[in-house]
């Protein structure tokens, strides 16, 4: 049996798959080690969406090469798994042929366990191809009371900046009943919050059943205390999913709806298939159904040819919607995407300046929105201690716990009892930077 170390980068889908792999590895009798220095085999579950994620993995491989040279008892083996393997795996393997034993793509990740016992097998590139099998989701290794539950894999969109369709292939939907059974199983194992995952989750379809059917069945039957889903595509988005939030109290009133740019010409270049007017109309309709919904988004600044005026459009749309949470990036070229060859790349300096303006704008909006929640009562699922907990404990005898409210806002509570893993009623009484101060009620 092998000692395995898992290292995971990127999206929630990667995290969900890694959690399942860790569970399966343990069931097969392998030992999961806490640090790479103790491992026989390191599995790096990679991400190719941004250059920084790829560079980080290259840096890690450099470190592992050094680690391997210092070892005298056994060789370190590395399985490079996931999106980077699909995208640039052969180049990486060539560069690190001394330590990277296997390239494993984004398909059938669980089957790699069949190869672990004998890593000198001939195959060097595995897990690529058309057949994708969903692994049963398991409770998160970080927080056992939460779980990511993949319901689809891959994407049929072809946004010009995105590597996902290339590295994860076309969309494949998971069996409806299998998802329901998996959801119930997770709740039986102690999971309180389920997050359904799909690259464009609104397009889920299986034997006539769609996302609202799935959410409703899970809300009614699984026993989960909180249910949410990621990621919605503005064009495909279904209003029924918001209506369910009004019917089922365990549906979190939270929606991640990336808009990427506030300018319709740029959206067209990005091949997003909606314009900004359509996007804003959707937001307005969503808020008519659920006025207190919390929205989050993804934004890219400095897409090729984006002018200053077009960036201003993004800023304007951003201020119109007023997102509670925003994941903001400056565009960087990804190899093997259509936008790689676009002319009119924006200067790095301009991208950074635009990003800085956006980030500062977001901070201002977020603190106003948080202030607007002062005095409200809700529930929160507590998942961790704050990094200041020990300091607070030394001063007050109480520790500090962080949780997420039902609408996904981060809150912080002082308590002499360990709150982790509990869903508790709270009152939000103040805001501090990006979090709400709360007390138990
Ligand atoms: S919708 Fe666009 S950005 Fe999202 S995964 Fe698909 S191709 Fe990528």
Tab-separated table of C-alpha atoms and ligand atoms in Angstrom:
chain	number	residue	atom	x	y	z
A	1	UNK	CA	0.000	0.000	0.000
A	2	UNK	CA	1.236	3.472	-0.821
A	3	UNK	CA	1.564	6.692	1.118
A	4	UNK	CA	-0.279	9.330	-0.894
A	5	UNK	CA	-0.213	13.087	-0.722
A	6	UNK	CA	-2.922	15.060	-2.523
A	7	UNK	CA	-2.387	18.625	-3.634
A	8	UNK	CA	-5.353	20.372	-5.229
A	9	UNK	CA	-5.694	23.624	-7.129
A	10	UNK	CA	-8.552	25.465	-8.773
A	11	UNK	CA	-12.294	25.214	-8.736
A	12	UNK	CA	-14.821	23.537	-6.441
A	13	UNK	CA	-15.113	20.702	-8.964
A	14	UNK	CA	-11.447	19.860	-8.384
A	15	UNK	CA	-11.962	20.046	-4.620
A	16	UNK	CA	-14.998	17.763	-4.829
A	17	UNK	CA	-13.132	15.240	-6.958
A	18	UNK	CA	-10.124	15.354	-4.636
A	19	UNK	CA	-12.339	14.683	-1.599
A	20	UNK	CA	-13.802	11.642	-3.370
A	21	UNK	CA	-10.346	10.425	-4.361
A	22	UNK	CA	-9.014	10.697	-0.814
A	23	UNK	CA	-11.962	8.646	0.462
A	24	UNK	CA	-11.534	6.026	-2.259
A	25	UNK	CA	-7.783	5.827	-1.618
A	26	UNK	CA	-8.361	5.215	2.084
A	27	UNK	CA	-10.956	2.541	1.261
A	28	UNK	CA	-8.304	0.830	-0.867
A	29	UNK	CA	-5.969	0.748	2.128
A	30	UNK	CA	-3.607	3.551	1.147
A	31	UNK	CA	-2.391	6.041	3.729
A	32	UNK	CA	-3.048	9.718	3.166
A	33	UNK	CA	-0.097	11.709	4.513
A	34	UNK	CA	-0.186	15.307	5.688
A	35	UNK	CA	3.024	16.475	4.037
A	36	UNK	CA	4.646	15.644	0.711
A	37	UNK	CA	7.961	14.770	2.344
A	38	UNK	CA	6.346	11.584	3.757
A	39	UNK	CA	4.731	10.495	0.494
A	40	UNK	CA	5.556	7.726	-1.972
A	41	UNK	CA	3.247	9.225	-4.547
A	42	UNK	CA	2.075	12.814	-4.912
A	43	UNK	CA	-1.115	13.479	-6.819
A	44	UNK	CA	-1.333	17.066	-8.037
A	45	UNK	CA	-4.864	17.873	-9.098
A	46	UNK	CA	-4.195	20.843	-11.360
A	47	UNK	CA	-5.993	23.898	-12.726
A	48	UNK	CA	-5.399	25.616	-16.048
A	49	UNK	CA	-7.902	28.430	-15.831
A	50	UNK	CA	-5.299	31.025	-14.882
A	51	UNK	CA	-1.605	31.316	-15.578
A	52	UNK	CA	-0.829	31.809	-11.883
A	53	UNK	CA	-2.278	28.379	-11.022
A	54	UNK	CA	-0.120	26.709	-13.686
A	55	UNK	CA	2.985	28.604	-12.602
A	56	UNK	CA	2.395	27.542	-9.036
A	57	UNK	CA	2.385	23.883	-10.053
A	58	UNK	CA	5.607	24.336	-12.041
A	59	UNK	CA	7.150	25.854	-8.914
A	60	UNK	CA	5.992	22.894	-6.838
A	61	UNK	CA	7.453	20.437	-9.343
A	62	UNK	CA	10.793	22.245	-9.002
A	63	UNK	CA	10.601	21.751	-5.245
A	64	UNK	CA	9.667	18.062	-5.651
A	65	UNK	CA	12.619	17.531	-7.964
A	66	UNK	CA	14.905	18.837	-5.230
A	67	UNK	CA	13.118	16.699	-2.653
A	68	UNK	CA	13.594	13.643	-4.816
A	69	UNK	CA	17.318	14.285	-5.189
A	70	UNK	CA	17.686	14.416	-1.414
A	71	UNK	CA	15.945	11.063	-0.997
A	72	UNK	CA	18.098	7.972	-0.808
A	73	UNK	CA	15.625	5.249	0.128
A	74	UNK	CA	12.996	5.549	-2.618
A	75	UNK	CA	11.991	7.602	-5.620
A	76	UNK	CA	9.190	10.088	-5.436
A	77	UNK	CA	6.451	9.550	-8.013
A	78	UNK	CA	4.144	12.255	-9.174
A	79	UNK	CA	0.811	11.933	-10.921
A	80	UNK	CA	-0.037	15.157	-12.688
A	81	UNK	CA	-3.789	15.116	-12.886
A	82	UNK	CA	-6.563	17.305	-14.281
A	83	UNK	CA	-6.756	20.354	-16.502
A	84	UNK	CA	-3.020	21.056	-16.803
A	85	UNK	CA	-2.435	17.488	-17.937
A	86	UNK	CA	-4.997	17.977	-20.667
A	87	UNK	CA	-3.675	21.356	-21.684
A	88	UNK	CA	0.114	21.362	-21.339
A	89	UNK	CA	0.779	17.949	-19.780
A	90	UNK	CA	3.183	16.662	-22.431
A	91	UNK	CA	5.384	19.745	-22.167
A	92	UNK	CA	5.402	19.561	-18.376
A	93	UNK	CA	6.191	15.855	-18.433
A	94	UNK	CA	9.088	16.472	-20.779
A	95	UNK	CA	10.451	19.153	-18.470
A	96	UNK	CA	10.024	17.032	-15.329
A	97	UNK	CA	10.468	13.537	-16.764
A	98	UNK	CA	12.540	12.519	-13.707
A	99	UNK	CA	9.614	12.879	-11.298
A	100	UNK	CA	6.321	13.043	-13.221
A	101	UNK	CA	5.382	9.395	-13.734
A	102	UNK	CA	1.878	9.697	-15.073
A	103	UNK	CA	-0.247	12.282	-16.786
A	104	UNK	CA	-3.876	11.777	-15.887
A	105	UNK	CA	-6.532	13.908	-17.559
A	106	UNK	CA	-9.876	15.083	-16.241
A	107	UNK	CA	-11.747	11.843	-16.979
A	108	UNK	CA	-12.218	8.808	-14.767
A	109	UNK	CA	-9.915	10.127	-12.117
A	110	UNK	CA	-10.860	7.323	-9.742
A	111	UNK	CA	-9.359	4.691	-12.037
A	112	UNK	CA	-5.861	5.968	-11.303
A	113	UNK	CA	-6.015	3.936	-8.099
A	114	UNK	CA	-5.767	0.799	-10.228
A	115	UNK	CA	-2.340	1.946	-11.307
A	116	UNK	CA	-0.941	3.032	-8.002
A	117	UNK	CA	0.117	-0.410	-6.817
A	118	UNK	CA	2.360	-0.737	-9.834
A	119	UNK	CA	3.559	2.642	-10.931
A	120	UNK	CA	6.065	1.198	-13.324
A	121	UNK	CA	3.245	0.338	-15.697
A	122	UNK	CA	3.806	1.272	-19.293
A	123	UNK	CA	0.980	3.772	-19.556
A	124	UNK	CA	2.093	7.309	-19.128
A	125	UNK	CA	-0.950	9.235	-20.246
A	126	UNK	CA	-4.230	8.100	-18.788
A	127	UNK	CA	-7.623	9.424	-17.868
A	128	UNK	CA	-8.075	11.205	-21.196
A	129	UNK	CA	-11.004	10.519	-23.460
A	130	UNK	CA	-14.700	10.577	-24.030
A	131	UNK	CA	-16.010	8.452	-21.167
A	132	UNK	CA	-16.524	10.335	-17.943
A	133	UNK	CA	-17.761	8.608	-14.840
A	134	UNK	CA	-18.940	10.547	-11.800
A	135	UNK	CA	-17.429	9.556	-8.494
A	136	UNK	CA	-19.769	9.549	-5.482
A	137	UNK	CA	-19.263	12.847	-3.666
A	138	UNK	CA	-17.953	12.564	-0.113
A	139	UNK	CA	-18.018	15.045	2.790
A	140	UNK	CA	-15.413	17.777	2.409
A	141	UNK	CA	-12.066	16.802	3.929
A	142	UNK	CA	-11.754	20.325	5.287
A	143	UNK	CA	-15.226	20.637	6.820
A	144	UNK	CA	-17.008	17.301	7.220
A	145	UNK	CA	-20.396	19.031	7.491
A	146	UNK	CA	-20.166	20.460	3.972
A	147	UNK	CA	-19.989	18.706	0.606
A	148	UNK	CA	-19.641	19.616	-3.035
A	149	UNK	CA	-21.933	17.490	-5.164
A	150	UNK	CA	-21.034	17.449	-8.888
A	151	UNK	CA	-24.104	17.080	-11.115
A	152	UNK	CA	-22.504	17.767	-14.481
A	153	UNK	CA	-19.031	17.856	-15.961
A	154	UNK	CA	-17.552	19.828	-18.846
A	155	UNK	CA	-19.094	22.690	-20.782
A	156	UNK	CA	-20.779	23.204	-24.158
A	157	UNK	CA	-20.069	26.936	-24.215
A	158	UNK	CA	-17.014	28.231	-25.945
A	159	UNK	CA	-16.133	31.449	-24.174
A	160	UNK	CA	-13.107	32.674	-26.061
A	161	UNK	CA	-10.903	33.115	-22.980
A	162	UNK	CA	-11.723	29.811	-21.305
A	163	UNK	CA	-9.779	26.574	-21.249
A	164	UNK	CA	-12.521	24.497	-19.595
A	165	UNK	CA	-14.212	23.080	-22.741
A	166	UNK	CA	-10.803	21.924	-23.981
A	167	UNK	CA	-9.604	20.354	-20.758
A	168	UNK	CA	-12.896	19.000	-19.403
A	169	UNK	CA	-14.693	18.314	-22.663
A	170	UNK	CA	-18.354	18.668	-23.525
A	171	UNK	CA	-21.030	18.716	-20.848
A	172	UNK	CA	-22.038	15.393	-19.381
A	173	UNK	CA	-24.937	15.198	-16.945
A	174	UNK	CA	-25.086	12.846	-14.027
A	175	UNK	CA	-27.968	10.444	-13.476
A	176	UNK	CA	-30.813	12.203	-11.601
A	177	UNK	CA	-31.506	9.415	-9.102
A	178	UNK	CA	-27.809	8.846	-8.493
A	179	UNK	CA	-27.478	12.504	-7.423
A	180	UNK	CA	-30.479	12.256	-5.094
A	181	UNK	CA	-29.106	9.065	-3.519
A	182	UNK	CA	-25.699	10.658	-3.134
A	183	UNK	CA	-27.260	13.737	-1.491
A	184	UNK	CA	-29.140	11.561	1.021
A	185	UNK	CA	-26.033	9.543	1.725
A	186	UNK	CA	-24.048	12.716	2.438
A	187	UNK	CA	-26.694	13.966	4.846
A	188	UNK	CA	-26.686	10.563	6.586
A	189	UNK	CA	-22.932	11.017	7.013
A	190	UNK	CA	-23.467	14.337	8.787
A	191	UNK	CA	-23.347	16.844	5.934
A	192	UNK	CA	-25.454	19.937	6.591
A	193	UNK	CA	-24.675	22.036	3.545
A	194	UNK	CA	-24.729	20.717	-0.020
A	195	UNK	CA	-23.319	22.712	-2.898
A	196	UNK	CA	-24.352	21.319	-6.278
A	197	UNK	CA	-21.672	21.829	-8.909
A	198	UNK	CA	-21.673	22.189	-12.667
A	199	UNK	CA	-19.752	24.426	-15.064
A	200	UNK	CA	-23.016	25.840	-16.434
A	201	UNK	CA	-25.290	24.292	-13.883
A	202	UNK	CA	-28.517	25.671	-15.364
A	203	UNK	CA	-28.203	23.414	-18.423
A	204	UNK	CA	-28.427	20.227	-16.346
A	205	UNK	CA	-30.773	17.752	-17.984
A	206	UNK	CA	-31.376	14.065	-17.417
A	207	UNK	CA	-34.314	12.103	-18.830
A	208	UNK	CA	-36.489	15.205	-18.950
A	209	UNK	CA	-35.505	16.417	-15.486
A	210	UNK	CA	-33.813	19.789	-15.148
A	211	UNK	CA	-31.999	21.717	-12.427
A	212	UNK	CA	-35.171	23.017	-10.686
A	213	UNK	CA	-36.497	19.412	-10.465
A	214	UNK	CA	-33.239	18.295	-8.961
A	215	UNK	CA	-33.035	21.163	-6.470
A	216	UNK	CA	-36.638	20.691	-5.423
A	217	UNK	CA	-36.225	16.949	-4.868
A	218	UNK	CA	-33.066	17.489	-2.852
A	219	UNK	CA	-34.701	20.290	-0.847
A	220	UNK	CA	-37.669	18.029	-0.021
A	221	UNK	CA	-36.056	14.651	0.389
A	222	UNK	CA	-32.398	14.862	1.349
A	223	UNK	CA	-32.720	16.377	4.820
A	224	UNK	CA	-29.921	18.879	4.027
A	225	UNK	CA	-30.184	22.029	6.130
A	226	UNK	CA	-28.693	24.240	3.429
A	227	UNK	CA	-28.528	23.842	-0.334
A	228	UNK	CA	-26.800	26.014	-2.891
A	229	UNK	CA	-25.488	25.643	-6.452
A	230	UNK	CA	-22.695	26.896	-8.721
A	231	UNK	CA	-22.140	28.236	-11.456
A	232	UNK	CA	-25.001	29.882	-13.312
A	233	UNK	CA	-24.616	31.158	-16.844
A	234	UNK	CA	-26.571	34.400	-17.449
A	235	UNK	CA	-27.975	33.141	-20.735
A	236	UNK	CA	-29.102	29.772	-19.397
A	237	UNK	CA	-30.148	30.908	-15.962
A	238	UNK	CA	-33.603	29.636	-14.812
A	239	UNK	CA	-35.901	31.835	-12.718
A	240	UNK	CA	-37.515	28.714	-11.206
A	241	UNK	CA	-34.349	28.199	-9.169
A	242	UNK	CA	-34.965	31.555	-7.450
A	243	UNK	CA	-38.642	30.745	-6.915
A	244	UNK	CA	-37.528	27.600	-5.070
A	245	UNK	CA	-35.649	29.823	-2.628
A	246	UNK	CA	-39.011	31.300	-1.639
A	247	UNK	CA	-40.621	27.882	-1.196
A	248	UNK	CA	-37.899	25.930	0.599
A	249	UNK	CA	-36.200	27.465	3.609
A	250	UNK	CA	-33.167	25.213	3.128
A	251	UNK	CA	-32.434	26.770	-0.288
A	252	UNK	CA	-29.828	29.462	0.340
A	253	UNK	CA	-30.856	32.875	-1.087
A	254	UNK	CA	-27.525	33.243	-2.822
A	255	UNK	CA	-26.593	33.221	-6.508
A	256	UNK	CA	-23.268	33.317	-8.307
A	257	UNK	CA	-23.941	34.925	-11.686
A	258	UNK	CA	-20.748	35.876	-13.542
A	259	UNK	CA	-21.096	38.874	-15.841
A	260	UNK	CA	-17.399	39.132	-16.877
A	261	UNK	CA	-17.722	42.517	-18.597
A	262	UNK	CA	-20.198	45.400	-18.594
A	263	UNK	CA	-19.640	46.161	-22.260
A	264	UNK	CA	-21.584	44.342	-24.956
A	265	UNK	CA	-18.826	44.520	-27.576
A	266	UNK	CA	-16.396	42.864	-25.171
A	267	UNK	CA	-19.030	40.290	-24.173
A	268	UNK	CA	-19.399	39.426	-27.843
A	269	UNK	CA	-15.647	39.025	-28.204
A	270	UNK	CA	-15.724	36.810	-25.132
A	271	UNK	CA	-18.501	34.778	-26.823
A	272	UNK	CA	-20.683	35.005	-23.743
A	273	UNK	CA	-23.909	35.050	-25.795
A	274	UNK	CA	-25.662	37.817	-23.880
A	275	UNK	CA	-25.352	41.565	-23.826
A	276	UNK	CA	-25.173	43.743	-20.777
A	277	UNK	CA	-28.788	44.937	-21.083
A	278	UNK	CA	-30.006	41.331	-21.014
A	279	UNK	CA	-27.816	40.613	-18.023
A	280	UNK	CA	-29.082	43.618	-16.064
A	281	UNK	CA	-32.681	42.743	-16.898
A	282	UNK	CA	-32.134	39.254	-15.477
A	283	UNK	CA	-30.751	40.700	-12.259
A	284	UNK	CA	-33.754	43.000	-11.970
A	285	UNK	CA	-36.163	40.078	-12.460
A	286	UNK	CA	-34.262	37.928	-9.970
A	287	UNK	CA	-34.561	40.678	-7.365
A	288	UNK	CA	-38.270	41.009	-8.052
A	289	UNK	CA	-38.664	37.339	-7.106
A	290	UNK	CA	-36.270	37.431	-4.159
A	291	UNK	CA	-35.440	41.023	-3.133
A	292	UNK	CA	-32.934	40.061	-0.424
A	293	UNK	CA	-30.926	37.668	-2.600
A	294	UNK	CA	-27.161	37.946	-2.286
A	295	UNK	CA	-25.324	38.037	-5.603
A	296	UNK	CA	-21.734	37.283	-6.413
A	297	UNK	CA	-19.928	37.491	-9.738
A	298	UNK	CA	-16.733	37.004	-11.769
A	299	UNK	CA	-15.201	39.855	-13.734
A	300	UNK	CA	-12.301	40.037	-16.152
A	301	UNK	CA	-10.691	43.417	-16.821
A	302	UNK	CA	-8.283	44.183	-19.652
A	303	UNK	CA	-9.693	41.707	-22.164
A	304	UNK	CA	-8.003	42.247	-25.585
A	305	UNK	CA	-8.998	45.611	-27.130
A	306	UNK	CA	-10.915	46.763	-24.021
A	307	UNK	CA	-10.813	50.557	-24.041
A	308	UNK	CA	-10.956	52.851	-21.051
A	309	UNK	CA	-14.592	53.707	-21.894
A	310	UNK	CA	-15.470	49.995	-22.089
A	311	UNK	CA	-13.886	49.410	-18.703
A	312	UNK	CA	-16.044	52.292	-17.421
A	313	UNK	CA	-19.079	50.301	-18.655
A	314	UNK	CA	-17.966	47.413	-16.466
A	315	UNK	CA	-17.620	49.750	-13.521
A	316	UNK	CA	-21.070	51.196	-14.194
A	317	UNK	CA	-22.747	47.768	-14.391
A	318	UNK	CA	-20.871	46.715	-11.269
A	319	UNK	CA	-22.170	49.744	-9.374
A	320	UNK	CA	-25.691	49.149	-10.692
A	321	UNK	CA	-25.900	45.560	-9.480
A	322	UNK	CA	-23.886	46.044	-6.261
A	323	UNK	CA	-22.502	42.558	-5.656
A	324	UNK	CA	-21.769	41.315	-2.178
A	325	UNK	CA	-18.968	39.143	-3.429
A	326	UNK	CA	-16.860	39.517	-6.567
A	327	UNK	CA	-13.987	37.505	-7.994
A	328	UNK	CA	-12.057	40.014	-10.048
A	329	UNK	CA	-9.213	39.170	-12.399
A	330	UNK	CA	-7.068	40.830	-14.974
A	331	UNK	CA	-7.083	38.996	-18.266
A	332	UNK	CA	-4.097	36.813	-18.966
A	333	UNK	CA	-3.603	34.829	-22.096
A	334	UNK	CA	-4.285	31.119	-21.850
A	335	UNK	CA	-2.632	28.882	-24.412
A	336	UNK	CA	-5.016	26.903	-26.610
A	337	UNK	CA	-7.932	29.315	-26.217
A	338	UNK	CA	-9.312	31.398	-29.126
A	339	UNK	CA	-8.466	34.655	-27.348
A	340	UNK	CA	-4.807	33.657	-27.268
A	341	UNK	CA	-4.403	35.029	-30.771
A	342	UNK	CA	-6.549	38.129	-30.402
A	343	UNK	CA	-4.866	41.339	-31.367
A	344	UNK	CA	-4.974	44.399	-29.147
A	345	UNK	CA	-3.680	42.939	-25.892
A	346	UNK	CA	-4.050	45.542	-23.154
A	347	UNK	CA	-0.919	46.804	-21.365
A	348	UNK	CA	-0.239	45.065	-18.082
A	349	UNK	CA	-0.072	48.428	-16.358
A	350	UNK	CA	-3.568	49.378	-17.571
A	351	UNK	CA	-4.973	46.014	-16.532
A	352	UNK	CA	-3.565	46.386	-13.037
A	353	UNK	CA	-4.869	49.935	-12.724
A	354	UNK	CA	-8.364	48.905	-13.843
A	355	UNK	CA	-8.333	45.967	-11.476
A	356	UNK	CA	-7.298	48.203	-8.617
A	357	UNK	CA	-10.184	50.622	-9.347
A	358	UNK	CA	-12.626	47.723	-9.432
A	359	UNK	CA	-11.329	46.186	-6.214
A	360	UNK	CA	-11.562	49.506	-4.386
A	361	UNK	CA	-15.065	50.106	-5.742
A	362	UNK	CA	-16.097	46.656	-4.567
A	363	UNK	CA	-14.758	47.279	-1.066
A	364	UNK	CA	-16.891	50.404	-0.783
A	365	UNK	CA	-20.047	48.676	-2.056
A	366	UNK	CA	-19.486	45.627	0.107
A	367	UNK	CA	-19.107	47.616	3.302
A	368	UNK	CA	-22.353	49.500	2.515
A	369	UNK	CA	-24.164	46.237	1.827
A	370	UNK	CA	-22.856	44.666	5.014
A	371	UNK	CA	-23.907	47.715	7.021
A	372	UNK	CA	-27.383	47.200	5.559
A	373	UNK	CA	-27.539	43.777	7.232
A	374	UNK	CA	-26.949	45.154	10.732
A	375	UNK	CA	-29.802	44.190	13.026
A	376	UNK	CA	-30.964	41.244	10.929
A	377	UNK	CA	-31.523	37.776	12.359
A	378	UNK	CA	-30.630	34.620	10.483
A	379	UNK	CA	-28.842	31.305	10.889
A	380	UNK	CA	-25.170	30.551	10.311
A	381	UNK	CA	-23.188	27.373	9.739
A	382	UNK	CA	-19.915	27.740	11.633
A	383	UNK	CA	-16.922	26.157	9.974
A	384	UNK	CA	-13.686	27.410	11.494
A	385	UNK	CA	-11.888	29.406	14.150
A	386	UNK	CA	-10.644	32.838	13.178
A	387	UNK	CA	-6.898	33.311	12.932
A	388	UNK	CA	-7.117	35.693	15.901
A	389	UNK	CA	-8.940	33.122	18.027
A	390	UNK	CA	-5.998	32.291	20.305
A	391	UNK	CA	-5.215	35.966	20.881
A	392	UNK	CA	-8.857	36.712	21.703
A	393	UNK	CA	-8.926	33.682	23.994
A	394	UNK	CA	-5.884	34.959	25.918
A	395	UNK	CA	-7.644	38.286	26.429
A	396	UNK	CA	-11.261	37.248	27.014
A	397	UNK	CA	-11.420	33.502	27.619
A	398	UNK	CA	-13.590	33.148	24.528
A	399	UNK	CA	-12.636	31.880	21.102
A	400	UNK	CA	-13.702	33.367	17.795
A	401	UNK	CA	-15.599	31.330	15.200
A	402	UNK	CA	-16.361	32.092	11.571
A	403	UNK	CA	-19.466	30.946	9.769
A	404	UNK	CA	-21.600	31.670	6.739
A	405	UNK	CA	-25.133	32.936	7.143
A	406	UNK	CA	-27.982	31.500	5.106
A	407	UNK	CA	-27.331	34.075	2.382
A	408	UNK	CA	-23.616	33.176	2.399
A	409	UNK	CA	-22.349	36.261	4.270
A	410	UNK	CA	-19.333	35.615	6.491
A	411	UNK	CA	-20.019	36.251	10.171
A	412	UNK	CA	-17.890	36.068	13.273
A	413	UNK	CA	-18.960	35.151	16.809
A	414	UNK	CA	-17.099	35.044	20.142
A	415	UNK	CA	-17.932	31.923	22.105
A	416	UNK	CA	-16.609	29.801	24.924
A	417	UNK	CA	-18.172	26.730	23.257
A	418	UNK	CA	-16.818	25.227	20.027
A	419	UNK	CA	-19.367	26.215	17.374
A	420	UNK	CA	-17.861	24.365	14.409
A	421	UNK	CA	-20.271	22.182	12.477
A	422	UNK	CA	-23.380	23.755	13.985
A	423	UNK	CA	-26.151	25.728	12.320
A	424	UNK	CA	-27.166	28.344	14.893
A	425	UNK	CA	-29.450	31.361	15.100
A	426	UNK	CA	-27.527	34.631	15.113
A	427	UNK	CA	-28.124	38.354	15.140
A	428	UNK	CA	-25.790	40.485	13.027
A	429	UNK	CA	-24.945	43.552	15.105
A	430	UNK	CA	-22.008	45.203	13.337
A	431	UNK	CA	-19.823	44.971	10.227
A	432	UNK	CA	-16.060	44.789	10.122
A	433	UNK	CA	-14.218	44.840	6.771
A	434	UNK	CA	-15.684	41.900	4.832
A	435	UNK	CA	-17.429	40.168	7.737
A	436	UNK	CA	-20.433	40.709	9.975
A	437	UNK	CA	-20.028	40.645	13.740
A	438	UNK	CA	-22.743	38.464	15.203
A	439	UNK	CA	-24.022	37.084	18.481
A	440	UNK	CA	-25.882	33.862	19.169
A	441	UNK	CA	-29.577	34.295	19.919
B	1	LIG	S1	-19.422	28.937	-19.558
B	1	LIG	FE1	-17.648	29.835	-20.558
B	1	LIG	S2	-16.341	30.470	-18.829
B	1	LIG	FE2	-17.826	29.003	-18.013
B	1	LIG	S3	-16.777	27.023	-18.124
B	1	LIG	FE3	-18.011	27.235	-19.995
B	1	LIG	S4	-16.585	28.092	-21.502
B	1	LIG	FE4	-15.676	28.422	-19.485
